[in-house]
Coordinates of C-alpha atoms and ligand atoms in Angstrom, one line a residue:
M1 CA -3.6 60.7 29.3
A2 CA -0.6 62.3 30.9
N3 CA 2.5 63.6 29.3
L4 CA 1.2 63.5 25.9
A5 CA 3.0 65.8 23.6
L6 CA 3.1 64.4 20.1
K7 CA 5.1 67.1 18.4
R8 CA 5.9 65.5 15.2
S9 CA 7.1 62.2 13.9
A10 CA 10.6 61.8 12.8
G11 CA 10.9 61.3 9.0
T12 CA 12.4 62.5 5.9
G13 CA 10.2 65.6 5.4
P14 CA 11.0 69.1 6.7
P15 CA 10.3 69.7 10.4
R16 CA 6.7 70.9 11.0
P17 CA 6.1 73.7 13.6
A18 CA 4.4 72.7 16.8
T19 CA 0.8 73.6 16.3
C20 CA -0.9 71.7 19.1
S21 CA -3.6 73.9 20.5
A22 CA -5.2 73.2 23.9
E23 CA -8.3 72.0 22.0
M24 CA -6.3 69.6 19.9
L25 CA -4.7 68.2 23.0
Q26 CA -8.0 67.6 24.5
V27 CA -9.3 65.8 21.4
S28 CA -6.2 63.7 21.2
A29 CA -6.6 62.6 24.9
K30 CA -10.2 61.7 24.3
V31 CA -9.3 59.7 21.2
L32 CA -6.6 57.9 23.0
D33 CA -8.9 57.0 25.9
T34 CA -11.5 55.5 23.6
M35 CA -9.2 53.7 21.1
R36 CA -9.3 49.9 20.9
E37 CA -5.6 49.8 20.1
A38 CA -3.1 50.2 23.0
V39 CA -0.9 53.2 22.9
V40 CA 2.3 53.3 24.8
I41 CA 4.6 56.3 25.2
M42 CA 8.2 55.5 26.1
D43 CA 11.4 57.4 26.7
T44 CA 14.4 56.9 24.6
K45 CA 15.3 53.7 26.6
F46 CA 11.8 52.3 25.9
R47 CA 10.7 52.8 29.5
V48 CA 7.0 53.5 29.7
T49 CA 5.9 57.0 30.5
A50 CA 2.3 56.8 29.6
V51 CA -0.3 54.2 28.4
N52 CA -4.0 54.4 27.4
P53 CA -6.8 52.3 28.9
A54 CA -6.8 49.8 26.0
F55 CA -3.2 48.9 27.0
T56 CA -4.5 47.5 30.3
D57 CA -7.3 45.7 28.5
I58 CA -4.9 44.0 26.1
T59 CA -1.9 43.3 28.4
G60 CA -3.4 43.1 31.8
Y61 CA -0.9 45.6 33.2
T62 CA -2.1 48.8 34.8
V63 CA -0.3 52.2 34.5
V64 CA 1.3 51.6 37.9
D65 CA 2.5 48.2 36.9
V66 CA 4.4 49.4 33.9
M67 CA 5.4 53.0 34.6
G68 CA 9.2 53.3 34.2
K69 CA 9.5 49.7 33.0
R70 CA 9.6 48.2 29.5
P71 CA 6.4 47.1 27.8
P72 CA 5.8 43.4 27.2
F73 CA 6.7 43.5 23.5
H74 CA 10.2 44.8 24.3
A75 CA 11.1 41.5 26.1
A76 CA 9.4 39.5 23.4
L77 CA 11.5 41.2 20.7
K78 CA 14.7 41.0 22.7
K79 CA 14.2 37.2 23.0
K80 CA 14.6 37.2 19.2
G81 CA 17.7 39.3 19.1
G82 CA 17.6 39.7 15.3
R83 CA 14.2 41.2 15.4
Y84 CA 15.1 43.7 18.1
A85 CA 18.1 44.9 16.2
A86 CA 15.9 45.2 13.0
M87 CA 13.5 47.4 14.9
L88 CA 16.2 49.7 16.2
K89 CA 17.6 50.0 12.7
A90 CA 14.2 50.8 11.1
L91 CA 13.5 53.4 13.8
K92 CA 16.9 55.0 13.1
T93 CA 16.6 55.1 9.4
H94 CA 12.8 55.4 8.8
G95 CA 11.6 56.6 12.2
T96 CA 9.1 53.8 12.3
W97 CA 8.9 50.0 12.5
Q98 CA 6.0 47.6 12.0
G99 CA 5.7 43.9 13.0
E100 CA 3.9 41.2 14.7
V101 CA 5.0 39.5 17.9
W102 CA 3.9 37.0 20.5
S103 CA 4.1 38.8 23.9
K104 CA 3.3 37.7 27.5
H105 CA 0.1 38.9 29.1
K106 CA 0.3 39.7 32.9
T107 CA -1.3 36.3 33.6
G108 CA 1.6 34.6 31.7
D109 CA -0.5 33.7 28.7
D110 CA 0.8 34.5 25.3
Y111 CA -1.0 37.0 23.1
A112 CA -0.2 38.1 19.6
E113 CA 0.1 41.8 18.9
S114 CA 0.6 43.8 15.8
L115 CA 2.9 46.7 16.5
T116 CA 3.7 50.1 15.0
V117 CA 6.6 51.8 16.9
S118 CA 7.5 55.4 15.9
A119 CA 10.3 57.7 17.0
I120 CA 9.2 61.2 18.1
T121 CA 11.9 63.8 17.7
G122 CA 12.2 67.2 19.2
D123 CA 13.0 70.5 17.5
S124 CA 16.6 69.7 17.3
G125 CA 15.9 66.5 15.4
E126 CA 16.9 64.3 18.3
V127 CA 14.7 61.4 19.3
E128 CA 12.8 62.4 22.4
R129 CA 10.6 59.4 22.9
Y130 CA 8.9 56.4 21.2
V131 CA 5.3 55.7 20.8
A132 CA 3.9 52.3 20.1
V133 CA 0.4 51.5 18.9
T134 CA -0.5 47.9 19.2
G135 CA -3.6 45.7 18.5
D136 CA -4.4 42.3 19.9
I137 CA -4.4 39.9 17.0
T138 CA -4.3 36.7 19.0
R139 CA -7.6 35.4 17.6
H140 CA -6.5 36.1 14.1
K141 CA -3.1 34.5 14.7
E142 CA -4.7 31.5 16.2
D143 CA -7.0 31.1 13.3
E144 CA -4.1 31.4 10.9
E145 CA -2.1 28.8 12.8
R146 CA -5.1 26.5 13.1
I147 CA -5.7 26.8 9.4
H148 CA -2.0 26.1 8.7
Y149 CA -2.1 23.1 11.1
Q150 CA -5.3 21.7 9.5
A151 CA -3.8 22.1 6.0
N152 CA -0.6 20.3 7.0
Y153 CA -1.3 17.8 9.7
D154 CA -3.6 14.8 10.1
A155 CA -6.2 15.6 12.7
L156 CA -6.4 12.0 14.0
T157 CA -2.7 11.2 14.5
G158 CA -1.1 14.6 14.5
L159 CA 1.4 13.4 11.9
P160 CA 2.2 15.5 8.8
N161 CA -0.4 14.8 6.1
R162 CA 0.1 14.1 2.4
F163 CA 0.4 17.8 1.6
L164 CA 3.2 18.5 4.1
F165 CA 4.8 15.2 3.3
L166 CA 5.1 16.2 -0.4
D167 CA 6.4 19.6 0.6
R168 CA 9.0 18.1 2.9
L169 CA 10.0 15.5 0.3
G170 CA 10.5 18.2 -2.3
Q171 CA 12.6 20.2 0.1
A172 CA 14.6 17.2 1.1
L173 CA 15.3 16.2 -2.5
A174 CA 16.6 19.7 -3.3
N175 CA 18.8 19.5 -0.2
E176 CA 20.2 16.0 -1.2
D177 CA 21.0 17.5 -4.7
R178 CA 23.0 20.3 -3.0
T179 CA 24.9 18.0 -0.7
G180 CA 25.1 15.0 -2.9
T181 CA 23.6 12.7 -0.3
K182 CA 20.9 10.0 -0.7
L183 CA 17.4 9.8 0.7
G184 CA 15.3 6.8 1.7
L185 CA 11.6 6.6 1.4
L186 CA 9.5 4.0 3.2
F187 CA 5.9 3.3 2.2
I188 CA 4.0 1.5 5.0
N189 CA 0.6 -0.1 4.7
L190 CA -0.9 -1.9 7.7
D191 CA -2.0 -5.5 7.2
G192 CA -5.2 -6.5 8.9
F193 CA -6.3 -3.0 9.7
K194 CA -9.6 -3.4 7.9
L195 CA -10.4 -6.5 10.0
V196 CA -9.9 -4.5 13.2
N197 CA -12.1 -1.7 11.8
D198 CA -14.8 -4.1 10.6
T199 CA -14.9 -6.2 13.7
L200 CA -14.2 -3.8 16.6
G201 CA -15.6 -0.6 14.9
H202 CA -14.2 2.7 13.7
A203 CA -13.6 4.1 17.2
F204 CA -11.2 1.3 17.9
G205 CA -9.7 1.6 14.4
D206 CA -8.9 5.2 15.2
L207 CA -7.2 4.2 18.4
L208 CA -5.1 1.7 16.6
L209 CA -4.1 4.3 14.0
K210 CA -3.1 6.7 16.7
E211 CA -1.0 4.1 18.5
A212 CA 0.5 2.8 15.3
S213 CA 1.5 6.4 14.4
A214 CA 3.1 6.9 17.7
R215 CA 5.1 3.7 17.4
L216 CA 6.3 4.6 13.9
D217 CA 7.3 8.0 15.1
A218 CA 9.3 6.5 17.9
C219 CA 11.2 4.2 15.5
A220 CA 12.3 7.1 13.3
R221 CA 15.2 9.6 13.9
A222 CA 14.3 13.2 14.8
T223 CA 15.3 14.3 11.3
D224 CA 13.0 11.8 9.6
T225 CA 9.5 12.8 8.6
V226 CA 6.8 10.2 9.5
A227 CA 3.6 11.1 7.7
R228 CA 0.1 9.7 7.3
L229 CA -1.0 9.7 3.7
G230 CA -4.5 8.6 4.6
G231 CA -6.3 5.4 5.7
D232 CA -3.7 3.0 7.0
E233 CA -1.0 4.3 4.8
F234 CA 2.1 5.9 6.2
T235 CA 5.5 7.1 4.8
I236 CA 8.8 7.9 6.3
I237 CA 11.3 10.2 4.7
M238 CA 14.9 9.5 5.7
P239 CA 17.0 12.4 4.6
S240 CA 20.9 12.5 4.3
L241 CA 21.3 8.7 4.3
K242 CA 24.8 7.7 5.3
D243 CA 24.2 4.1 4.3
A244 CA 21.3 2.8 2.2
R245 CA 21.0 -0.2 4.5
H246 CA 19.7 2.1 7.2
T247 CA 16.4 2.0 5.4
S248 CA 16.0 -1.7 5.9
R249 CA 17.0 -1.4 9.5
L250 CA 14.3 1.2 10.1
A251 CA 11.8 -1.0 8.2
Q252 CA 12.6 -3.9 10.4
R253 CA 12.3 -1.8 13.5
A254 CA 8.9 -0.6 12.3
L255 CA 7.8 -4.2 11.6
D256 CA 8.9 -5.3 15.1
S257 CA 7.2 -2.4 16.7
L258 CA 3.9 -2.8 14.9
A259 CA 3.9 -6.6 15.6
R260 CA 3.5 -6.0 19.3
P261 CA -0.1 -6.4 20.5
F262 CA -2.2 -3.2 20.6
D263 CA -4.2 -2.4 23.7
L264 CA -7.2 -0.5 22.5
D265 CA -9.1 0.5 25.6
G266 CA -8.7 -3.0 27.0
Q267 CA -9.4 -4.7 23.7
E268 CA -6.4 -6.6 22.3
A269 CA -5.7 -6.3 18.6
Y270 CA -3.0 -7.3 16.2
V271 CA -1.8 -5.9 12.9
S272 CA 1.4 -6.2 10.9
A273 CA 2.8 -4.1 8.1
S274 CA 3.9 -4.4 4.5
I275 CA 6.7 -1.9 3.7
G276 CA 8.2 -0.8 0.4
I277 CA 11.6 0.9 0.3
T278 CA 13.1 3.1 -2.4
I279 CA 16.2 5.2 -2.6
Y280 CA 16.8 8.6 -4.2
P281 CA 18.5 9.2 -6.6
D282 CA 19.2 5.5 -7.3
D283 CA 15.7 4.5 -8.1
A284 CA 14.1 7.7 -9.4
T285 CA 14.8 11.4 -9.7
D286 CA 11.6 13.0 -8.8
A287 CA 9.2 12.9 -5.9
G288 CA 6.2 11.5 -7.8
D289 CA 8.2 8.5 -9.2
L290 CA 9.9 7.9 -5.9
L291 CA 6.5 7.6 -4.2
K292 CA 5.2 5.4 -6.9
N293 CA 8.3 3.1 -6.6
A294 CA 7.8 2.9 -2.8
A295 CA 4.2 1.9 -3.3
T296 CA 5.1 -0.7 -5.9
A297 CA 7.6 -2.2 -3.5
M298 CA 5.0 -2.2 -0.8
D299 CA 2.6 -4.1 -3.1
R300 CA 5.3 -6.6 -3.6
A301 CA 5.6 -7.0 0.2
K302 CA 1.8 -7.6 0.3
N303 CA 2.1 -10.3 -2.4
E304 CA 5.0 -11.9 -0.6
G305 CA 2.6 -12.7 2.2
R306 CA 2.6 -9.4 4.2
A307 CA 4.6 -8.6 7.4
N308 CA 7.8 -7.9 5.5
Y309 CA 9.6 -5.2 3.6
Q310 CA 10.8 -5.1 0.0
S311 CA 13.1 -2.8 -1.9
F312 CA 12.2 -1.3 -5.2
T313 CA 14.2 -2.6 -8.2
R314 CA 13.8 -1.8 -11.9
A315 CA 12.9 -5.4 -12.6
L316 CA 10.1 -5.1 -10.0
N317 CA 8.8 -2.0 -11.8
E318 CA 8.7 -3.8 -15.1
E319 CA 6.9 -6.7 -13.6
F320 CA 4.3 -4.5 -12.0
R321 CA 3.8 -2.5 -15.1
Q322 CA 3.2 -5.7 -17.0
R323 CA 0.8 -6.9 -14.3
L324 CA -1.1 -3.7 -14.6
V325 CA -1.5 -4.0 -18.4
I326 CA -2.6 -7.6 -17.9
R327 CA -5.1 -6.6 -15.2
N328 CA -6.6 -3.9 -17.4
G329 CA -6.8 -6.3 -20.4
L330 CA -8.5 -9.1 -18.3
S331 CA -11.3 -6.9 -17.0
K332 CA -13.3 -7.3 -20.2
A333 CA -11.7 -10.5 -21.5
L334 CA -14.5 -12.9 -20.5
E335 CA -17.4 -10.9 -21.9
R336 CA -15.4 -10.3 -25.1
G337 CA -14.8 -14.0 -25.5
E338 CA -11.0 -13.8 -25.4
F339 CA -10.6 -17.0 -23.4
T340 CA -10.5 -20.5 -24.9
L341 CA -9.7 -23.9 -23.6
H342 CA -7.0 -26.1 -25.2
Y343 CA -7.0 -29.8 -24.5
Q344 CA -4.2 -32.3 -23.8
P345 CA -4.8 -36.0 -23.7
K346 CA -3.9 -38.3 -20.8
V347 CA -2.8 -41.7 -21.9
E348 CA -2.7 -45.1 -20.2
I349 CA 1.0 -46.1 -20.5
L350 CA 0.4 -49.9 -20.8
S351 CA -2.4 -49.8 -23.3
G352 CA -1.8 -46.5 -25.0
R353 CA -5.5 -45.7 -24.5
I354 CA -6.7 -42.1 -24.1
T355 CA -8.3 -42.0 -20.7
G356 CA -9.3 -38.3 -20.6
L357 CA -8.1 -34.8 -21.3
E358 CA -6.9 -31.8 -19.3
A359 CA -8.4 -28.4 -20.2
L360 CA -5.8 -25.6 -20.2
M361 CA -6.9 -22.0 -20.5
R362 CA -5.7 -19.7 -23.2
W363 CA -6.1 -15.9 -23.3
D364 CA -5.7 -14.1 -26.6
S365 CA -5.5 -10.4 -25.8
P366 CA -6.1 -8.0 -28.6
D367 CA -3.2 -5.9 -27.4
M368 CA -0.7 -8.5 -26.2
G369 CA -1.5 -11.5 -28.2
R370 CA -1.4 -14.9 -26.5
V371 CA -0.5 -14.4 -22.8
P372 CA 0.8 -17.5 -20.9
P373 CA -1.5 -18.8 -18.1
V374 CA 1.4 -18.4 -15.5
Q375 CA 1.1 -14.7 -16.2
F376 CA -2.6 -14.1 -16.2
I377 CA -4.0 -16.8 -13.8
P378 CA -2.3 -15.2 -10.8
V379 CA -3.9 -11.8 -11.8
L380 CA -7.3 -13.4 -12.1
E381 CA -6.8 -14.8 -8.7
E382 CA -5.8 -11.5 -7.3
T383 CA -8.8 -9.7 -8.6
G384 CA -11.2 -12.5 -7.8
Q385 CA -12.2 -12.8 -11.4
V386 CA -11.0 -16.4 -11.3
V387 CA -14.3 -17.4 -9.7
E388 CA -16.3 -16.3 -12.7
V389 CA -13.7 -17.3 -15.3
G390 CA -13.3 -20.6 -13.5
E391 CA -17.0 -21.3 -13.7
W392 CA -16.8 -20.5 -17.5
A393 CA -14.0 -23.0 -17.8
I394 CA -16.0 -25.8 -16.1
R395 CA -19.0 -25.1 -18.2
T396 CA -17.0 -25.0 -21.5
A397 CA -15.2 -28.2 -20.6
C398 CA -18.6 -29.9 -19.8
L399 CA -20.0 -28.8 -23.2
Q400 CA -16.9 -30.1 -24.9
H401 CA -17.3 -33.4 -23.2
K402 CA -20.8 -33.6 -24.6
A403 CA -19.7 -32.4 -28.1
W404 CA -17.2 -35.2 -28.3
Y405 CA -19.7 -37.8 -27.2
A406 CA -22.1 -36.5 -29.8
A407 CA -19.4 -36.7 -32.4
G408 CA -19.2 -40.5 -31.8
L409 CA -16.3 -40.6 -29.4
P410 CA -16.5 -42.5 -26.1
P411 CA -17.3 -40.5 -23.0
L412 CA -14.0 -38.7 -22.2
C413 CA -13.4 -37.3 -18.8
V414 CA -12.3 -33.7 -19.0
A415 CA -10.1 -32.3 -16.2
V416 CA -10.3 -28.6 -15.2
N417 CA -7.7 -26.8 -13.1
L418 CA -9.0 -25.0 -10.0
S419 CA -7.7 -22.1 -8.0
A420 CA -7.7 -21.9 -4.2
R421 CA -10.0 -18.9 -4.5
Q422 CA -12.7 -20.9 -6.2
L423 CA -12.6 -23.6 -3.6
R424 CA -12.9 -21.0 -0.9
E425 CA -16.2 -19.7 -2.3
S426 CA -19.0 -21.2 -0.2
S427 CA -21.1 -21.6 -3.3
F428 CA -18.5 -23.5 -5.2
V429 CA -20.1 -27.0 -4.8
S430 CA -23.5 -25.8 -5.8
V431 CA -22.1 -23.9 -8.8
V432 CA -20.5 -27.2 -10.0
E433 CA -23.8 -29.0 -9.5
K434 CA -25.6 -26.3 -11.4
V435 CA -23.2 -26.5 -14.4
L436 CA -23.5 -30.3 -14.5
R437 CA -27.3 -30.1 -14.4
E438 CA -27.5 -27.3 -17.0
T439 CA -25.1 -29.0 -19.4
G440 CA -26.6 -32.5 -18.8
V441 CA -23.1 -34.0 -18.1
D442 CA -22.7 -36.9 -15.7
A443 CA -20.3 -36.2 -12.8
A444 CA -18.0 -39.0 -14.0
G445 CA -17.3 -36.8 -17.1
L446 CA -15.7 -34.1 -15.0
E447 CA -12.4 -34.1 -13.1
L448 CA -11.0 -31.3 -11.0
E449 CA -7.2 -30.7 -10.5
I450 CA -6.1 -29.1 -7.3
T451 CA -2.7 -28.4 -5.8
E452 CA -1.3 -29.2 -2.4
S453 CA -1.0 -25.5 -1.5
M454 CA -4.7 -25.1 -1.9
L455 CA -5.3 -27.7 0.7
M456 CA -2.7 -26.3 3.1
S457 CA -4.3 -22.9 3.4
D458 CA -8.0 -23.5 4.2
T459 CA -8.3 -27.0 5.4
E460 CA -11.7 -27.0 7.1
E461 CA -13.7 -25.7 4.2
S462 CA -11.6 -27.5 1.6
V463 CA -12.2 -30.9 3.3
R464 CA -15.9 -30.3 3.2
A465 CA -16.1 -29.0 -0.3
L466 CA -13.9 -31.7 -1.7
G467 CA -15.8 -34.3 0.2
A468 CA -19.1 -33.1 -1.3
L469 CA -17.6 -33.0 -4.9
H470 CA -16.3 -36.5 -4.4
E471 CA -19.7 -37.7 -3.2
M472 CA -21.2 -36.3 -6.3
G473 CA -19.0 -38.6 -8.3
I474 CA -16.5 -36.0 -9.6
R475 CA -12.9 -37.2 -9.8
L476 CA -10.2 -35.2 -8.1
S477 CA -6.5 -35.2 -8.8
M478 CA -3.6 -33.7 -6.9
D479 CA -1.6 -31.5 -9.4
D480 CA 2.1 -30.7 -9.3
F481 CA 2.8 -33.4 -6.7
G482 CA 6.2 -33.2 -5.1
T483 CA 6.6 -29.4 -5.3
G484 CA 4.8 -28.6 -2.1
Y485 CA 4.9 -30.3 1.2
S486 CA 4.0 -33.6 -0.5
S487 CA 2.4 -34.6 2.8
L488 CA 1.0 -38.0 2.9
S489 CA -1.6 -36.8 5.3
Y490 CA -3.2 -34.8 2.6
L491 CA -3.5 -37.9 0.5
K492 CA -5.1 -39.7 3.4
R493 CA -7.4 -36.9 4.4
F494 CA -8.6 -35.8 1.1
P495 CA -10.6 -38.0 -1.4
I496 CA -8.0 -37.7 -4.1
D497 CA -8.2 -40.2 -7.0
T498 CA -5.1 -39.4 -8.9
I499 CA -1.6 -38.0 -8.1
K500 CA 0.0 -36.0 -10.9
I501 CA 3.9 -36.1 -10.7
D502 CA 5.1 -32.6 -11.3
R503 CA 6.8 -32.2 -14.7
S504 CA 10.0 -30.8 -13.1
F505 CA 10.8 -34.4 -11.9
V506 CA 10.0 -35.9 -15.3
A507 CA 12.2 -33.3 -17.1
D508 CA 15.5 -34.6 -15.7
L509 CA 14.4 -38.2 -15.4
A510 CA 17.0 -39.5 -17.9
T511 CA 19.9 -37.6 -16.3
D512 CA 19.2 -37.2 -12.6
P513 CA 19.2 -40.3 -10.5
D514 CA 17.6 -38.4 -7.6
D515 CA 14.6 -37.7 -9.7
V516 CA 14.3 -41.4 -10.6
E517 CA 14.2 -42.1 -6.9
I518 CA 11.6 -39.5 -6.2
I519 CA 9.4 -40.7 -9.0
K520 CA 9.8 -44.3 -7.8
A521 CA 8.8 -43.2 -4.3
I522 CA 5.8 -41.3 -5.4
I523 CA 4.5 -44.2 -7.5
T524 CA 5.0 -46.6 -4.7
I525 CA 3.2 -44.4 -2.2
G526 CA 0.4 -43.7 -4.6
H527 CA -0.2 -47.3 -5.3
S528 CA 0.0 -48.3 -1.7
L529 CA -2.7 -45.8 -1.0
N530 CA -4.8 -47.1 -3.9
R531 CA -4.3 -43.9 -6.0
K532 CA -3.7 -43.7 -9.7
V533 CA -0.4 -42.0 -10.6
I534 CA 0.1 -39.9 -13.7
A535 CA 3.3 -38.2 -14.9
E536 CA 3.0 -34.8 -16.7
G537 CA 5.4 -33.2 -19.1
V538 CA 6.6 -36.3 -20.8
E539 CA 8.6 -35.3 -23.8
T540 CA 10.9 -38.2 -24.7
A541 CA 10.6 -41.9 -25.3
E542 CA 13.4 -42.3 -22.8
Q543 CA 11.3 -40.7 -20.0
L544 CA 8.4 -42.8 -21.0
A545 CA 10.5 -46.0 -20.8
I546 CA 11.5 -45.2 -17.3
L547 CA 8.0 -44.4 -16.2
R548 CA 6.8 -47.7 -17.7
E549 CA 9.5 -49.5 -15.9
Y550 CA 8.3 -48.2 -12.5
R551 CA 4.7 -48.8 -13.4
C552 CA 3.4 -45.3 -13.6
D553 CA -0.2 -45.6 -14.7
E554 CA -0.6 -42.7 -17.1
M555 CA 1.3 -40.0 -18.9
Q556 CA 0.6 -36.6 -20.4
G557 CA 3.0 -34.5 -22.4
Y558 CA 4.3 -33.3 -25.8
L559 CA 5.5 -36.8 -26.6
F560 CA 1.9 -37.8 -27.2
S561 CA 0.3 -34.5 -27.9
R562 CA 0.6 -30.8 -27.2
P563 CA -2.4 -29.1 -25.8
L564 CA -4.6 -28.3 -28.9
P565 CA -7.7 -26.2 -29.6
A566 CA -11.0 -28.1 -29.4
E567 CA -11.4 -28.6 -33.2
E568 CA -7.9 -29.9 -33.7
M569 CA -8.2 -32.1 -30.7
T570 CA -11.4 -33.5 -32.1
E571 CA -9.6 -34.5 -35.3
F572 CA -6.7 -35.9 -33.2
L573 CA -9.0 -38.0 -31.0
K574 CA -11.0 -39.4 -34.0
E575 CA -7.7 -40.5 -35.6
K576 CA -6.4 -42.1 -32.5
M577 CA -9.6 -43.9 -31.7
L578 CA -9.7 -45.2 -35.2
Q579 CA -6.2 -46.6 -34.7
C580 CA -7.2 -48.2 -31.5
A581 CA -10.3 -49.7 -32.9
Ligands
C2E1 P1 -0.5 -27.3 -14.9 O1 -1.9 -27.6 -14.4 O2 0.6 -28.0 -14.3 O3 -0.6 -27.6 -16.5 C1 0.4 -28.3 -17.2 C2 1.2 -27.4 -17.9 O4 2.3 -28.1 -18.6 C3 0.5 -26.7 -19.0 O5 1.1 -25.4 -19.2 C4 0.9 -27.5 -20.3 O6 0.8 -26.8 -21.5 C5 2.3 -27.8 -19.9 N1 2.8 -29.0 -20.6 C6 2.0 -30.1 -21.0 N2 2.9 -31.1 -21.6 C7 4.1 -30.6 -21.5 C8 5.4 -31.1 -21.9 O7 5.6 -32.2 -22.4 N3 6.5 -30.3 -21.6 C9 6.3 -29.1 -21.0 N4 7.4 -28.3 -20.8 N5 5.1 -28.5 -20.7 C10 4.0 -29.3 -20.9 P2 0.1 -24.2 -19.4 O8 -1.0 -24.5 -20.3 O9 1.0 -23.0 -19.7 O10 -0.5 -23.9 -18.0 C11 0.2 -23.5 -17.0 C12 -0.5 -23.5 -15.7 O11 -1.6 -22.6 -15.7 C13 -1.2 -24.9 -15.4 O12 -0.2 -25.7 -14.9 C14 -2.2 -24.5 -14.4 O13 -1.7 -24.4 -13.1 C15 -2.6 -23.1 -14.8 N6 -3.9 -23.2 -15.6 C16 -4.1 -23.5 -16.9 N7 -5.4 -23.4 -17.2 C17 -6.0 -23.2 -16.0 C18 -7.4 -23.0 -15.6 O14 -8.4 -23.1 -16.4 N8 -7.7 -22.7 -14.3 C19 -6.7 -22.5 -13.4 N9 -7.0 -22.2 -12.2 N10 -5.4 -22.7 -13.7 C20 -5.1 -23.0 -15.0
CA2 CA1 -3.1 -29.2 -14.1
CA3 CA1 0.8 -29.7 -13.1

């Protein structure tokens, strides 16, 4: 190695005398030649005066290439002006500087080097030259960057993952606090993704997720963070909101964009999305709560029939908290015997004769007390428990029918309410058959109440199931008539025996002439189609008088009897029957 004369390094200590013997020089040269680190000697303007062989190995440049020119790290540091200045300053004050930098290889490729630059001063204390020792740490840097990437980004979609999302959210919230601005958070769950995954396979599912990610990313601003939390769940952070309504605009854009068909390697697929929106600091003051709110609002969007967005509100939170408590309580309610049936008589208006009873479910929760069916039935439907609990209700009603008969009462038809979910079970008809067989009850002793909405959703299967039940001799009634589409075609297509006029029409019968007209019309239509018509929720003698006038067949309501527990109803029935006899 030429021109090598390391006299002493600059520093704070006293100057050392030059003691380099010829032997020492020889050893130094040998060491330099065999070192794995590159050594570059430069003049005071950082122009190369000598390099060792490792320099060529690392940078690709030969001695001839670089002699009199600046080494690669010089340009790399200059590009980042601040770092170059910092190096000069360190060299001036401490005589040495250390750092890491991405430099350019002769081929143009980037390589990472760890650098130690030292100033060499002469006897006078003036800097005479600089020497740089550098090692190639590209592999190490790449590993580090890969590890960083893997820890922060989702491998499939390249979007920030949950970890980076939470980090960015935390940073953004701190920033909003400083600037007093708001932040929007969108929680996005794809609808129908599972279907794509199950029918086309995971490879296509992955393609869809990638494409969906790209579309979401394209909808957002450059300052927004679109992240994938996992599965088919995404979030978008919208920092520095000028107007909270921008969140719903972005949500709508996302919905529109995801609604377009997906081309998955020639396979066409469709999904939609349910989106929850929450605003900081209006809805919550920390990241965890904010995320929970957004998820809650997303759940609401799912419940609202998917393919829509919902904003978080405090009322919504209370509702969902309540639902969660109910859901937990219901999980063991059946096995713990917390359900009972109450019974309400149906009465023939002309004769005053009791024609049957409706079984209405009650749940006595050890924690919450009596919970109204409108609160717990939808949760049973959601969890699917309604299938099992519904079977219990049919069985219990059948056993009650037998018990009454055994107590000397005439055979009383007991009506049980059904949920759409039960009717959708392919085994439903055979389950009813089994219950009738096991309890020894004749089909004529059982009635099933269904609603129009149940028929609207799954027509094909419902037609078949209801037809089979009717064939068996089970009576069917159409509940809450007038609140849905009230389509006459349902009455014609389905083997319905009885129409039950919804109690909302009965409630205002004495005061609202429109309701009188509606009830008149329902009774007329029902009779012309040979169906029996019953009015529910009859509370006053006045209502009853009007119903009688328009020839409504039967009535049910507080006027005659509230729904009662089985034992009380037994006493009630005995008394009434005695009166009639
Ligand atoms: P629904 O089938 O329309 O039942 C009639 C509702 O009206 C019952 O409410 C009953 O207690 C109430 N009611 C009866 N007479 C009167 C009256 O004169 N005035 C007023 N204001 N209300 C009266 P309930 O027991 O709270 O049940 C509510 C709903 O829960 C039922 O509406 C039904 O849809 C559902 N449900 C009840 N039991 C079951 C069940 O075993 N299975 C299923 N799937 N749903 C059930
Ligand atoms: Ca009913
Ligand atoms: Ca009803």
